[in-house]
Short mmCIF file of C-alpha atoms and ligand atoms in Angstrom, two decimals:
data_model
loop_
_atom_site.label_atom_id
_atom_site.label_comp_id
_atom_site.label_asym_id
_atom_site.label_seq_id
_atom_site.Cartn_x
_atom_site.Cartn_y
_atom_site.Cartn_z
CA MET A 1072 -143.39 57.05 99.82
CA LEU A 1073 -142.10 53.48 99.39
CA LEU A 1074 -141.88 52.16 102.91
CA GLY A 1075 -140.28 48.78 102.42
CA ILE A 1076 -138.55 46.43 100.04
CA ILE A 1077 -139.95 43.01 99.28
CA THR A 1078 -137.42 40.60 97.85
CA LEU A 1079 -138.88 37.66 95.99
CA LYS A 1080 -137.43 34.18 95.99
CA SER A 1081 -135.37 33.25 92.98
CA GLY A 1082 -137.65 32.23 90.08
CA CYS A 1083 -140.69 34.06 91.42
CA GLU A 1084 -139.87 37.25 89.52
CA LYS A 1085 -140.98 35.71 86.22
CA LYS A 1086 -144.68 35.86 87.01
CA ILE A 1087 -144.47 39.53 87.91
CA ARG A 1088 -142.49 40.38 84.77
CA HIS A 1089 -145.20 38.54 82.85
CA PHE A 1090 -147.84 40.91 84.21
CA TYR A 1091 -149.36 38.75 86.95
CA PRO A 1092 -150.24 41.31 89.64
CA TRP A 1093 -150.29 39.23 92.86
CA VAL A 1094 -147.44 37.92 95.01
CA GLN A 1095 -148.19 34.94 97.24
CA ASN A 1096 -146.91 34.40 100.76
CA GLY A 1097 -144.55 31.61 99.80
CA GLU A 1098 -142.92 33.68 97.05
CA ILE A 1099 -141.43 36.27 99.42
CA HIS A 1100 -137.80 35.83 100.45
CA SER A 1101 -137.53 38.82 102.77
CA VAL A 1102 -139.26 42.01 103.88
CA GLU A 1103 -137.04 45.01 104.66
CA GLY A 1104 -137.95 48.32 106.26
CA ASN A 1105 -140.74 46.97 108.44
CA PRO A 1106 -143.63 48.22 106.26
CA ALA A 1107 -146.98 48.61 108.02
CA PRO A 1108 -150.05 46.84 106.62
CA GLY A 1109 -151.25 48.77 103.57
CA ASP A 1110 -147.95 50.56 102.88
CA LEU A 1111 -146.50 51.01 99.42
CA VAL A 1112 -143.44 48.84 98.80
CA LYS A 1113 -140.82 48.25 96.17
CA VAL A 1114 -140.69 44.68 94.88
CA VAL A 1115 -137.31 43.35 93.75
CA ASP A 1116 -135.97 40.05 92.41
CA SER A 1117 -133.49 37.86 94.27
CA GLN A 1118 -130.61 39.93 92.84
CA GLY A 1119 -132.14 43.20 94.01
CA GLY A 1120 -133.33 44.14 90.51
CA PHE A 1121 -136.46 46.35 90.34
CA LEU A 1122 -139.68 44.51 89.51
CA GLY A 1123 -142.47 46.85 90.47
CA ILE A 1124 -144.32 48.89 93.05
CA GLY A 1125 -147.20 47.47 95.01
CA THR A 1126 -149.16 47.60 98.23
CA TYR A 1127 -148.22 45.33 101.10
CA ASN A 1128 -150.40 43.61 103.69
CA PRO A 1129 -148.97 40.53 105.43
CA ALA A 1130 -152.36 39.18 106.54
CA PRO A 1131 -154.02 37.86 103.33
CA ARG A 1132 -152.85 35.02 101.10
CA PHE A 1133 -151.57 37.53 98.56
CA PRO A 1134 -149.58 40.07 100.57
CA VAL A 1135 -148.42 42.15 97.59
CA ARG A 1136 -150.62 43.64 94.86
CA ILE A 1137 -148.59 45.17 92.06
CA LEU A 1138 -149.67 48.64 90.95
CA THR A 1139 -147.03 49.26 88.33
CA LEU A 1140 -143.93 47.80 86.73
CA GLU A 1141 -142.55 51.30 86.23
CA GLN A 1142 -140.32 53.20 88.60
CA LYS A 1143 -142.61 56.22 88.87
CA PRO A 1144 -144.22 57.87 91.90
CA ILE A 1145 -147.63 56.68 93.02
CA ASP A 1146 -149.58 59.93 93.30
CA THR A 1147 -152.82 61.45 92.07
CA ALA A 1148 -151.30 61.87 88.60
CA PHE A 1149 -150.68 58.11 88.52
CA PHE A 1150 -154.38 57.45 89.13
CA VAL A 1151 -155.39 60.13 86.61
CA ARG A 1152 -153.31 58.28 83.99
CA ARG A 1153 -154.86 54.96 84.94
CA LEU A 1154 -158.34 56.45 84.62
CA GLU A 1155 -157.59 57.99 81.25
CA GLN A 1156 -156.27 54.66 79.99
CA ALA A 1157 -159.38 52.91 81.31
CA LEU A 1158 -161.69 55.42 79.61
CA GLN A 1159 -159.78 55.07 76.37
CA LYS A 1160 -160.30 51.29 76.50
CA ARG A 1161 -164.03 51.72 76.98
CA LYS A 1162 -164.51 54.30 74.23
CA HIS A 1163 -165.09 51.64 71.60
CA THR A 1164 -166.67 48.94 73.72
CA VAL A 1165 -169.34 50.74 75.72
CA HIS A 1166 -172.28 52.18 73.83
CA ASP A 1167 -175.97 52.94 74.15
CA THR A 1168 -175.85 53.36 77.92
CA ASN A 1169 -174.91 55.92 80.56
CA ALA A 1170 -173.83 53.28 83.06
CA PHE A 1171 -170.58 51.36 82.88
CA ARG A 1172 -167.64 50.11 84.92
CA VAL A 1173 -164.94 52.75 84.75
CA LEU A 1174 -162.29 50.88 86.74
CA PHE A 1175 -162.06 47.13 87.12
CA SER A 1176 -159.35 46.46 89.65
CA GLU A 1177 -156.28 44.54 88.36
CA SER A 1178 -157.57 44.65 84.77
CA ASP A 1179 -157.19 48.43 84.84
CA GLY A 1180 -153.98 48.49 86.86
CA VAL A 1181 -155.68 49.49 90.11
CA PRO A 1182 -155.77 46.27 92.16
CA GLY A 1183 -158.50 46.39 94.78
CA LEU A 1184 -160.46 49.32 93.32
CA ILE A 1185 -163.72 49.15 91.40
CA ALA A 1186 -165.65 52.18 90.16
CA ASP A 1187 -169.01 52.10 88.41
CA GLN A 1188 -170.47 55.17 86.77
CA PHE A 1189 -174.24 55.51 86.93
CA ASP A 1190 -175.20 58.57 84.92
CA GLN A 1191 -173.43 61.40 86.76
CA TYR A 1192 -172.59 59.46 89.91
CA LEU A 1193 -169.96 56.96 90.95
CA VAL A 1194 -170.26 53.93 93.18
CA VAL A 1195 -166.90 52.50 94.26
CA GLN A 1196 -165.71 49.35 96.02
CA VAL A 1197 -162.42 48.99 97.85
CA ARG A 1198 -161.20 45.44 98.31
CA THR A 1199 -157.75 45.82 99.84
CA LEU A 1200 -156.17 47.70 102.71
CA GLY A 1201 -153.54 48.99 100.30
CA MET A 1202 -156.20 50.67 98.13
CA GLU A 1203 -157.98 51.97 101.21
CA ARG A 1204 -154.77 53.70 102.31
CA LEU A 1205 -154.37 55.18 98.82
CA LYS A 1206 -157.85 56.77 98.92
CA PRO A 1207 -156.44 60.31 99.35
CA LEU A 1208 -154.70 59.82 95.99
CA TRP A 1209 -157.36 58.10 93.85
CA LEU A 1210 -160.39 60.00 95.13
CA PRO A 1211 -159.18 63.37 93.78
CA ALA A 1212 -158.27 61.60 90.51
CA LEU A 1213 -161.85 60.31 90.11
CA GLN A 1214 -163.18 63.79 90.85
CA GLU A 1215 -160.78 65.52 88.48
CA VAL A 1216 -161.28 63.21 85.50
CA LEU A 1217 -164.97 62.31 85.81
CA GLN A 1218 -166.37 65.28 87.75
CA PRO A 1219 -169.19 63.26 89.28
CA LYS A 1220 -172.01 64.86 91.26
CA GLY A 1221 -171.28 62.40 94.03
CA ILE A 1222 -169.25 59.31 94.97
CA LEU A 1223 -170.64 56.56 97.18
CA GLU A 1224 -168.57 53.71 98.59
CA ARG A 1225 -170.15 50.25 98.85
CA SER A 1226 -167.46 48.06 100.37
CA GLU A 1227 -169.13 45.09 102.01
CA MET A 1228 -167.22 42.19 100.48
CA GLU A 1229 -166.36 39.17 102.59
CA SER A 1230 -162.77 39.35 101.35
CA ARG A 1231 -162.21 42.62 103.26
CA LYS A 1232 -162.10 40.64 106.48
CA GLU A 1233 -158.92 38.92 105.35
CA GLU A 1234 -157.46 42.36 104.67
CA GLY A 1235 -158.34 43.55 108.17
CA LEU A 1236 -161.00 45.92 106.85
CA PRO A 1237 -164.55 46.22 108.25
CA PRO A 1238 -167.52 46.52 105.88
CA PHE A 1239 -168.16 50.14 104.93
CA ILE A 1240 -170.94 52.08 103.20
CA GLY A 1241 -170.56 55.83 103.03
CA LEU A 1242 -170.54 58.95 100.95
CA LEU A 1243 -167.05 59.98 99.81
CA ALA A 1244 -168.01 63.14 97.93
CA GLY A 1245 -171.03 65.25 96.94
CA GLU A 1246 -174.51 63.72 97.01
CA VAL A 1247 -175.71 60.38 95.68
CA PRO A 1248 -179.45 59.61 95.44
CA ASP A 1249 -180.81 56.30 96.77
CA LEU A 1250 -182.14 55.49 93.29
CA ILE A 1251 -180.31 56.61 90.17
CA PRO A 1252 -182.20 56.31 86.86
CA ILE A 1253 -179.95 54.93 84.11
CA GLN A 1254 -180.50 54.10 80.44
CA GLU A 1255 -179.35 50.90 78.80
CA SER A 1256 -180.31 49.87 75.26
CA GLY A 1257 -183.36 52.10 75.37
CA LEU A 1258 -184.58 50.73 78.69
CA GLU A 1259 -184.63 52.68 81.91
CA PHE A 1260 -183.54 51.12 85.20
CA LEU A 1261 -183.27 52.47 88.73
CA VAL A 1262 -180.02 51.67 90.51
CA PRO A 1263 -180.52 51.20 94.26
CA THR A 1264 -177.18 52.63 95.30
CA ARG A 1265 -177.37 52.03 99.05
CA THR A 1266 -179.54 48.94 99.34
CA GLY A 1267 -178.85 47.06 96.11
CA LEU A 1268 -176.49 44.13 95.65
CA LYS A 1269 -172.83 44.90 94.87
CA THR A 1270 -172.76 48.43 93.40
CA GLY A 1271 -176.51 48.29 92.68
CA PHE A 1272 -176.74 47.01 89.09
CA TYR A 1273 -175.15 44.13 87.15
CA LEU A 1274 -173.37 45.99 84.41
CA ASP A 1275 -171.32 42.88 83.60
CA GLN A 1276 -174.36 41.17 82.00
CA ARG A 1277 -175.10 44.04 79.58
CA GLU A 1278 -173.89 42.31 76.41
CA ASN A 1279 -175.55 39.04 77.42
CA ARG A 1280 -178.85 40.84 77.91
CA ARG A 1281 -178.42 42.32 74.44
CA GLN A 1282 -177.64 38.90 73.00
CA LEU A 1283 -180.82 37.53 74.57
CA ALA A 1284 -182.87 40.36 73.08
CA ARG A 1285 -181.40 39.55 69.64
CA LEU A 1286 -182.30 35.86 69.92
CA VAL A 1287 -185.70 35.83 71.61
CA ARG A 1288 -188.76 35.91 69.35
CA PRO A 1289 -192.11 37.59 70.10
CA GLU A 1290 -194.52 35.43 72.12
CA GLU A 1291 -191.77 33.13 73.40
CA ARG A 1292 -191.90 32.30 77.12
CA VAL A 1293 -188.79 33.43 78.97
CA LEU A 1294 -187.96 32.45 82.53
CA ASP A 1295 -185.42 34.74 84.18
CA LEU A 1296 -184.26 32.89 87.29
CA PHE A 1297 -182.22 34.92 89.77
CA CYS A 1298 -183.60 37.99 88.01
CA TYR A 1299 -182.53 40.60 90.61
CA THR A 1300 -184.24 43.81 89.38
CA GLY A 1301 -185.47 42.11 86.22
CA ALA A 1302 -183.02 43.20 83.54
CA PHE A 1303 -182.96 40.02 81.40
CA ALA A 1304 -186.75 39.64 81.73
CA LEU A 1305 -187.36 43.21 80.59
CA TYR A 1306 -185.03 42.93 77.61
CA SER A 1307 -187.12 39.96 76.48
CA ALA A 1308 -190.42 41.67 77.25
CA LYS A 1309 -189.28 44.54 75.06
CA VAL A 1310 -189.05 42.24 72.05
CA GLY A 1311 -192.53 40.92 72.74
CA ALA A 1312 -191.80 37.79 74.76
CA HIS A 1313 -193.73 36.65 77.86
CA ALA A 1314 -191.20 37.12 80.61
CA HIS A 1315 -191.28 35.74 84.13
CA GLY A 1316 -188.69 36.83 86.68
CA VAL A 1317 -187.95 34.95 89.91
CA ASP A 1318 -185.72 36.15 92.74
CA ILE A 1319 -185.48 35.49 96.46
CA LEU A 1320 -185.17 39.18 97.38
CA PRO A 1321 -188.56 40.93 97.76
CA GLU A 1322 -186.92 44.36 97.34
CA ALA A 1323 -185.41 43.25 94.02
CA ILE A 1324 -188.78 42.00 92.77
CA GLN A 1325 -190.45 45.24 93.84
CA LEU A 1326 -187.94 47.21 91.83
CA ALA A 1327 -188.36 44.82 88.89
CA GLN A 1328 -192.10 45.60 88.93
CA GLN A 1329 -191.32 49.29 89.00
CA HIS A 1330 -188.94 48.82 86.06
CA ALA A 1331 -191.67 47.12 84.05
CA GLU A 1332 -194.05 50.02 84.70
CA ARG A 1333 -191.48 52.70 83.91
CA ASN A 1334 -190.75 51.01 80.58
CA HIS A 1335 -194.44 50.30 79.80
CA LEU A 1336 -193.75 46.56 79.65
CA ARG A 1337 -195.57 43.56 81.02
CA ALA A 1338 -193.91 40.70 82.89
CA ASP A 1339 -194.69 38.28 85.71
CA TRP A 1340 -192.68 38.38 88.90
CA THR A 1341 -192.31 35.89 91.74
CA THR A 1342 -190.43 36.15 95.01
CA ALA A 1343 -189.11 32.65 95.70
CA ASN A 1344 -186.11 30.47 96.32
CA ALA A 1345 -185.18 29.22 92.85
CA PHE A 1346 -184.07 25.83 94.15
CA GLU A 1347 -187.51 25.21 95.63
CA TRP A 1348 -189.49 27.00 92.93
CA LEU A 1349 -188.11 24.97 89.98
CA PRO A 1350 -189.43 21.52 91.04
CA GLN A 1351 -192.74 23.15 92.00
CA ALA A 1352 -193.06 24.79 88.59
CA HIS A 1353 -192.35 21.42 87.00
CA ALA A 1354 -195.06 19.80 89.12
CA ARG A 1355 -197.49 22.49 87.89
CA GLY A 1356 -196.53 21.61 84.33
CA GLU A 1357 -195.01 25.00 83.45
CA GLN A 1358 -193.08 25.15 80.18
CA TYR A 1359 -190.73 27.76 78.76
CA ASP A 1360 -188.88 28.44 75.52
CA TRP A 1361 -185.98 30.09 77.31
CA ILE A 1362 -184.57 29.69 80.81
CA LEU A 1363 -181.85 31.92 82.16
CA LEU A 1364 -179.92 30.81 85.19
CA ASP A 1365 -177.82 33.59 86.69
CA PRO A 1366 -177.13 32.50 90.27
CA PRO A 1367 -174.85 34.43 92.62
CA ALA A 1368 -171.33 33.09 93.21
CA ILE A 1369 -172.90 31.18 96.16
CA ALA A 1370 -169.65 29.83 97.58
CA LYS A 1371 -166.79 32.29 97.42
CA LYS A 1372 -164.33 30.49 99.65
CA ARG A 1373 -161.84 28.04 98.26
CA GLY A 1374 -163.07 25.10 100.30
CA GLN A 1375 -166.64 25.55 99.06
CA ARG A 1376 -166.14 24.62 95.43
CA GLU A 1377 -168.03 21.39 95.88
CA SER A 1378 -171.21 23.16 96.99
CA LEU A 1379 -170.89 25.55 94.05
CA ARG A 1380 -170.78 22.61 91.62
CA TRP A 1381 -173.62 20.85 93.35
CA ALA A 1382 -175.78 24.00 93.22
CA LEU A 1383 -175.22 24.41 89.49
CA TRP A 1384 -175.95 20.73 88.84
CA LYS A 1385 -179.20 21.02 90.78
CA LEU A 1386 -180.31 24.12 88.88
CA VAL A 1387 -179.68 22.60 85.47
CA TYR A 1388 -181.21 19.28 86.51
CA HIS A 1389 -184.40 20.95 87.71
CA ALA A 1390 -184.61 23.50 84.89
CA LEU A 1391 -184.41 21.00 82.00
CA PRO A 1392 -187.89 19.47 82.47
CA LEU A 1393 -189.36 22.96 81.98
CA LEU A 1394 -187.95 23.10 78.45
CA GLY A 1395 -189.25 21.23 75.42
CA GLU A 1396 -187.36 20.25 72.27
CA GLY A 1397 -185.67 23.32 70.83
CA GLY A 1398 -185.83 25.07 74.18
CA ARG A 1399 -182.86 27.19 75.18
CA LEU A 1400 -181.02 27.24 78.45
CA VAL A 1401 -178.57 29.99 79.34
CA VAL A 1402 -176.34 29.02 82.25
CA CYS A 1403 -174.20 31.69 83.85
CA SER A 1404 -171.60 31.49 86.58
CA CYS A 1405 -169.96 34.56 88.07
CA ALA A 1406 -167.62 32.57 90.34
CA TYR A 1407 -164.08 32.89 89.01
CA GLN A 1408 -163.20 29.70 90.88
CA MET A 1409 -165.37 27.74 88.48
CA ASP A 1410 -163.68 27.63 85.10
CA LEU A 1411 -165.43 27.07 81.79
CA GLY A 1412 -164.33 23.43 81.60
CA THR A 1413 -165.83 22.66 85.00
CA MET A 1414 -169.05 24.42 84.03
CA LEU A 1415 -169.32 22.34 80.87
CA ASP A 1416 -168.69 19.17 82.90
CA ILE A 1417 -171.42 19.98 85.40
CA VAL A 1418 -173.97 20.86 82.73
CA ARG A 1419 -173.04 17.71 80.79
CA LEU A 1420 -173.55 15.63 83.92
CA ALA A 1421 -176.88 17.21 84.84
CA SER A 1422 -178.27 16.92 81.31
CA THR A 1423 -177.09 13.33 80.93
CA ASP A 1424 -178.69 12.49 84.28
CA ARG A 1425 -181.91 13.94 82.81
CA GLN A 1426 -181.41 12.05 79.52
CA ARG A 1427 -181.40 15.28 77.51
CA ARG A 1428 -179.00 16.10 74.67
CA LEU A 1429 -177.72 19.66 74.65
CA THR A 1430 -175.95 21.66 71.97
CA VAL A 1431 -173.67 24.50 73.00
CA GLU A 1432 -174.67 27.29 70.63
CA ASP A 1433 -172.46 29.96 72.12
CA VAL A 1434 -170.24 30.88 75.04
CA SER A 1435 -170.09 34.45 76.29
CA PHE A 1436 -168.40 36.36 79.06
CA GLN A 1437 -168.57 39.56 81.11
CA ALA A 1438 -169.10 42.83 79.24
CA PRO A 1439 -165.89 44.48 77.97
CA ASP A 1440 -166.01 47.28 80.55
CA HIS A 1441 -165.01 44.46 82.94
CA PRO A 1442 -161.86 43.61 80.98
CA PHE A 1443 -160.49 40.08 81.11
CA LEU A 1444 -156.74 40.47 81.47
CA LEU A 1445 -155.21 37.47 79.76
CA GLN A 1446 -152.21 37.40 82.11
CA PHE A 1447 -154.52 37.44 85.14
CA PRO A 1448 -156.90 34.50 84.72
CA GLU A 1449 -158.78 35.45 87.90
CA SER A 1450 -160.17 38.47 86.05
CA LEU A 1451 -162.37 36.19 83.93
CA TYR A 1452 -165.24 35.51 86.26
CA LEU A 1453 -168.51 35.58 84.31
CA LYS A 1454 -169.12 32.76 81.85
CA CYS A 1455 -172.42 32.02 80.12
CA LEU A 1456 -173.26 28.87 78.16
CA TRP A 1457 -175.99 29.23 75.55
CA LEU A 1458 -177.50 25.79 75.16
CA ARG A 1459 -180.23 24.24 73.03
CA VAL A 1460 -182.19 21.18 73.96
CA ASP A 1461 -182.12 18.70 71.07
N1 LIG B 895 -179.53 38.48 86.40
C1 LIG B 895 -179.40 39.61 87.26
C2 LIG B 895 -178.31 39.46 88.30
C3 LIG B 895 -178.44 38.28 89.21
S1 LIG B 895 -177.49 38.38 90.65
C4 LIG B 895 -179.20 40.88 86.42
O1 LIG B 895 -178.81 40.78 85.24
O2 LIG B 895 -179.41 41.98 86.93
C5 LIG B 895 -178.06 37.01 91.55
C6 LIG B 895 -179.44 37.13 92.14
O3 LIG B 895 -179.77 35.89 92.74
C7 LIG B 895 -179.64 38.17 93.23
O4 LIG B 895 -180.65 39.05 92.86
C8 LIG B 895 -180.09 37.38 94.46
O5 LIG B 895 -181.10 38.01 95.22
C9 LIG B 895 -180.65 36.13 93.83
N2 LIG B 895 -180.68 34.91 94.66
C10 LIG B 895 -179.74 34.43 95.49
N3 LIG B 895 -180.10 33.23 95.98
C11 LIG B 895 -181.30 32.94 95.42
C12 LIG B 895 -182.18 31.82 95.50
N4 LIG B 895 -181.89 30.77 96.26
N5 LIG B 895 -183.30 31.84 94.78
C13 LIG B 895 -183.61 32.91 94.00
N6 LIG B 895 -182.82 33.97 93.89
C14 LIG B 895 -181.67 34.00 94.57
#
C-alpha cells in the first residue's frame, strides 16, 4: 500500500510531529521507491524514524499531505473512523439545521476532501490527486456511515490544476436532485447542487447569519452585498427588517427571490456589480442601518494579495457613506491569505480615509462544522468584523 518513503531534511520533522499536515518541496531530503503522483507514502525523519503516512504528488508546492501520524493501514475502516470522529465533533456544535459540513479536509484528518450534507444527500469536493486516488476507500466509508440517497462531486477548484487534475462534476452514487430543500434556523433554502457556487450553499456563514438575526431590530434597513441566494437578507427579513440583497449572479438573485417566497418574506433584490452599485447607491442618497460585505476570495493566488486588499479597501470606502451614526458594518473575508490583522489594517485605512470612526464590536469566524485547527493556521479562512460607526 505504501509505495515510497519520503525522508525529510533534519529539523523539518518538528512541524509534522506538531500536527502541521503539509510538507513543502524544500523540506524533502530524498524520495525512495519512485512513487507515482498520488501514491501513499511513508514519511520519515532524517534518522529514518517514522513520522506519518501521507499522499505524495511532486507537482504542487506541498508534495506531501499527511493523513495520519499512526502506523496503521489506510483503508475504508480508516475513513470510517475519521467520519465518526468528525460526526462526534459536530454533535454539540451543529443544531437547528439539516445541512452541515461533515468533513473539512485537514481539520478532520482528510486533507483534500470536503463533504457537505444537505438533508439526505452529500456534495463532495476533492482538492488533491492523493484524495482522488483514495476515492475507492473513502466513498464506501461515506456510504456506510451516512447512508445518503446520493453523492455528487463538485470539484472545480483552480487549485486542482496544480495537482494535475481537471475540473470534474459528476454523480458518484445514487441520485442527487438539482435543487435540495434544506432547513436552517426555521428558514427553508434550496441548494443548487449542480449550478451553485462551491457545493451550493455557504454553510460556513450559518452562525454569522444567526448573530445578525439576533442583533437586527424590526424596521431596520439591511443591505446584504454579495448576497448569493439571499441567506443573510432573509434572516434579517425574518426578524422584521427591510432587507436588500445585491449579487452579480442573476441565477443567485432568482433563487433568492424564490427563497423569499417560500419563506413568506419580503425583500428587495438587485443584480449588479457591488463595486459599481455602491457609489451609485450613494449618489441616489440611499441609507442603511446595516451593511454586510461578504465578497468572494477574489484573488486566490499568492501574488494577488495586493488586489485582494485593494478590493476590500474599496468596498469599505464606498459602503461607509451609506451608513449614518450608529450604523453597523459587517466585513467578511473568506480568503485565508488575508489574516485578521491585515483585515483590521485595511478597514482602519478605508474608514480613516473617509473620516469615520469605527468601533469593533465583535469578531467572528467560520461555523464550527468548518473546524479551525490551531496547528494548521490555513484552516482559519473566514473572518468577520462587526463594526459600528461612531
Ligand atoms: N453571503 C452569501 C455568500 C456570498 S459568496 C451567503 O451567505 O450565502 C460571494 C458572492 O459574491 C457570490 O454569490 C458571487 O456571485 C458574488 N459576487 C462576486 N463578485 C461580485 C461583484 N463584483 N458584485 C456583486 N456580487 C459579486
